[in-house]
Tab-separated table of C-alpha atoms in Angstrom:
chain	number	residue	atom	x	y	z
A	9	UNK	CA	0.000	0.000	0.000
A	10	UNK	CA	1.259	3.468	-0.828
A	11	UNK	CA	1.969	5.726	2.149
A	12	UNK	CA	-0.867	7.947	3.359
A	13	UNK	CA	-1.082	11.042	1.185
A	14	UNK	CA	0.006	9.363	-2.055
A	15	UNK	CA	-2.348	8.062	-4.716
A	16	UNK	CA	-1.943	5.983	-7.855
A	17	UNK	CA	-3.844	6.743	-11.046
A	18	UNK	CA	-5.007	3.556	-12.794
A	19	UNK	CA	-5.522	5.508	-16.032
A	20	UNK	CA	-2.077	7.181	-16.226
A	21	UNK	CA	0.078	5.097	-13.883
A	22	UNK	CA	1.172	8.308	-12.160
A	23	UNK	CA	1.762	8.592	-8.407
A	24	UNK	CA	0.864	11.985	-6.940
A	25	UNK	CA	0.460	13.653	-3.572
A	26	UNK	CA	2.457	14.408	-0.444
A	27	UNK	CA	3.459	11.424	1.690
A	28	UNK	CA	2.406	11.870	5.322
A	29	UNK	CA	4.010	8.687	6.633
A	30	UNK	CA	7.506	7.257	6.379
A	31	UNK	CA	8.199	4.157	4.298
A	32	UNK	CA	11.213	1.869	4.338
A	33	UNK	CA	12.403	0.760	0.888
A	34	UNK	CA	9.412	-1.112	-0.519
A	35	UNK	CA	9.075	-2.772	-3.908
A	36	UNK	CA	5.876	-2.136	-5.850
A	37	UNK	CA	4.748	-3.797	-9.072
A	38	UNK	CA	2.919	-1.831	-11.755
A	39	UNK	CA	1.031	-3.864	-14.324
A	40	UNK	CA	-0.196	-2.292	-17.558
A	41	UNK	CA	-3.078	-3.986	-19.335
A	42	UNK	CA	-4.365	-3.187	-22.827
A	43	UNK	CA	-7.836	-3.822	-24.278
A	44	UNK	CA	-6.876	-6.389	-26.897
A	45	UNK	CA	-9.536	-8.990	-27.582
A	46	UNK	CA	-10.120	-11.806	-27.125
A	47	UNK	CA	-7.178	-11.764	-24.665
A	48	UNK	CA	-5.806	-8.616	-23.026
A	49	UNK	CA	-2.038	-8.235	-22.950
A	50	UNK	CA	-0.213	-7.310	-19.770
A	51	UNK	CA	3.265	-6.143	-18.902
A	52	UNK	CA	4.661	-5.580	-15.414
A	53	UNK	CA	7.655	-3.819	-13.935
A	54	UNK	CA	8.727	-3.152	-10.383
A	55	UNK	CA	10.050	-0.052	-8.689
A	56	UNK	CA	11.269	0.734	-5.198
A	57	UNK	CA	9.841	3.582	-3.098
A	58	UNK	CA	11.294	5.030	0.080
A	59	UNK	CA	9.847	7.943	2.061
A	60	UNK	CA	12.443	9.500	4.366
A	61	UNK	CA	11.753	12.107	7.022
A	62	UNK	CA	12.637	15.709	6.234
A	63	UNK	CA	15.996	16.626	7.752
A	64	UNK	CA	15.843	17.893	11.338
A	65	UNK	CA	17.690	21.203	11.697
A	66	UNK	CA	18.386	23.414	14.674
A	67	UNK	CA	19.091	27.133	14.698
A	68	UNK	CA	20.787	29.113	17.441
A	69	UNK	CA	18.149	31.768	18.200
A	70	UNK	CA	19.982	33.251	21.210
A	71	UNK	CA	23.782	33.060	21.160
A	72	UNK	CA	24.177	34.310	24.708
A	73	UNK	CA	22.110	35.985	27.358
A	74	UNK	CA	22.728	37.536	30.740
A	75	UNK	CA	20.084	37.423	33.446
A	76	UNK	CA	19.973	39.114	36.849
A	77	UNK	CA	19.559	37.028	39.984
A	78	UNK	CA	16.178	37.339	41.706
A	79	UNK	CA	14.669	39.022	38.636
A	80	UNK	CA	12.117	37.158	36.518
A	81	UNK	CA	13.595	36.245	33.152
A	82	UNK	CA	11.669	37.056	30.005
A	83	UNK	CA	11.012	33.532	28.646
A	84	UNK	CA	13.370	32.698	25.778
A	85	UNK	CA	14.063	29.822	23.401
A	86	UNK	CA	17.819	29.676	22.741
A	87	UNK	CA	17.653	26.957	20.050
A	88	UNK	CA	14.788	26.324	17.630
A	89	UNK	CA	14.137	23.276	15.469
A	90	UNK	CA	12.600	22.801	12.029
A	91	UNK	CA	11.948	19.803	9.835
A	92	UNK	CA	12.086	16.330	11.228
A	93	UNK	CA	9.152	13.966	11.529
A	94	UNK	CA	6.471	13.827	14.200
A	95	UNK	CA	6.798	15.597	17.507
A	96	UNK	CA	10.160	17.165	18.324
A	97	UNK	CA	11.451	17.006	21.906
A	98	UNK	CA	14.314	18.964	23.453
A	99	UNK	CA	17.075	18.135	25.924
A	100	UNK	CA	19.503	20.446	27.730
A	101	UNK	CA	23.048	19.365	28.566
A	102	UNK	CA	26.468	20.759	29.398
A	103	UNK	CA	25.625	22.118	32.846
A	104	UNK	CA	22.776	22.573	35.295
A	105	UNK	CA	20.548	25.610	35.058
A	106	UNK	CA	20.691	27.919	38.077
A	107	UNK	CA	18.066	27.354	40.766
A	108	UNK	CA	14.789	28.966	39.765
A	109	UNK	CA	15.147	28.483	36.000
A	110	UNK	CA	13.234	25.775	34.133
A	111	UNK	CA	13.780	24.162	30.722
A	112	UNK	CA	10.799	22.803	28.759
A	113	UNK	CA	11.503	19.525	26.954
A	114	UNK	CA	8.447	20.107	24.735
A	115	UNK	CA	9.213	23.675	23.593
A	116	UNK	CA	12.914	24.211	24.384
A	117	UNK	CA	11.985	27.397	26.272
A	118	UNK	CA	13.714	28.641	29.443
A	119	UNK	CA	11.548	30.366	32.036
A	120	UNK	CA	11.662	31.384	35.686
A	121	UNK	CA	13.585	33.543	38.104
A	122	UNK	CA	17.226	32.611	38.738
A	123	UNK	CA	18.104	32.737	42.421
A	124	UNK	CA	21.766	31.783	42.155
A	125	UNK	CA	24.644	33.322	40.213
A	126	UNK	CA	26.231	31.604	37.201
A	127	UNK	CA	29.481	32.449	35.443
A	128	UNK	CA	29.279	32.380	31.634
A	129	UNK	CA	28.382	28.754	30.900
A	130	UNK	CA	27.836	26.975	27.591
A	131	UNK	CA	24.749	24.774	27.318
A	132	UNK	CA	23.788	22.416	24.477
A	133	UNK	CA	20.199	22.023	23.322
A	134	UNK	CA	19.486	18.830	21.376
A	135	UNK	CA	16.296	18.400	19.371
A	136	UNK	CA	15.076	14.854	18.629
A	137	UNK	CA	12.255	13.861	16.263
A	138	UNK	CA	10.148	10.678	16.041
A	139	UNK	CA	11.521	9.284	12.768
A	140	UNK	CA	11.717	5.495	12.754
A	141	UNK	CA	13.607	3.263	12.880
A	142	UNK	CA	16.170	5.882	13.936
A	143	UNK	CA	15.223	9.252	15.383
A	144	UNK	CA	17.095	12.257	14.012
A	145	UNK	CA	18.905	14.652	16.338
A	146	UNK	CA	20.396	18.092	15.875
A	147	UNK	CA	22.153	20.305	18.436
A	148	UNK	CA	23.299	23.875	18.952
A	149	UNK	CA	24.863	25.701	21.908
A	150	UNK	CA	24.228	28.955	23.736
A	151	UNK	CA	25.838	30.779	26.653
A	152	UNK	CA	24.066	31.804	29.852
A	153	UNK	CA	25.294	34.111	32.619
A	154	UNK	CA	23.441	35.089	35.800
A	155	UNK	CA	24.808	38.188	37.528
A	156	UNK	CA	23.960	39.776	40.846
A	157	UNK	CA	21.008	42.124	40.646
A	158	UNK	CA	22.027	45.761	40.322
A	159	UNK	CA	22.279	47.603	43.600
A	160	UNK	CA	19.996	50.603	43.636
A	161	UNK	CA	19.696	53.388	46.168
A	162	UNK	CA	16.929	55.850	46.913
A	163	UNK	CA	17.454	59.145	48.667
A	164	UNK	CA	14.982	59.209	51.562
A	165	UNK	CA	16.096	62.474	53.186
A	166	UNK	CA	17.649	65.161	51.001
A	167	UNK	CA	18.807	67.301	53.910
A	168	UNK	CA	18.193	67.765	57.610
A	169	UNK	CA	19.214	70.156	60.332
A	170	UNK	CA	20.115	68.981	63.810
A	171	UNK	CA	20.509	71.012	66.984
A	172	UNK	CA	23.597	70.720	69.145
A	173	UNK	CA	23.074	68.951	72.480
A	174	UNK	CA	19.665	67.650	71.352
A	175	UNK	CA	19.077	63.987	70.617
A	176	UNK	CA	18.499	63.443	66.944
A	177	UNK	CA	15.388	61.659	65.816
A	178	UNK	CA	16.756	58.575	64.034
A	179	UNK	CA	16.639	58.818	60.249
A	180	UNK	CA	17.963	56.953	57.220
A	181	UNK	CA	19.160	59.372	54.537
A	182	UNK	CA	19.646	56.681	51.793
């Protein structure tokens, strides 16, 4: 049987369509029959058909990023995938994400709020499809750094006047 999405025309012998399923090398026989009478003539030939998955490719969408500790990260997808067959899953390797960050194996997205610092570290994202008998994989890297949150100050008291020999009311100028 032809893979789903392909059809065979009995009047032209042409195969058309877009295959939606994979097919290991399979031999098909095409038989042509004329309308000769009293006995029709036939002739047959075979051909082999293979349907391979489209190539799985990854693209580095974010080469490097720097996040601040204790600040929610804008969700980002450092490596994207295209092609392949079936559902694509993602894996992260090379190091462990800082506490508070999460990696989605279904989307490849990183989300969360890092609570620990991380020196510039290279991670590898590997995408894997569902091609059979052998799944395809493709990988790319990205760099992640988590720095201390910026120290900010606010002036609470611009100026004050104290009197000599009088206890000051406690205040915090900054």
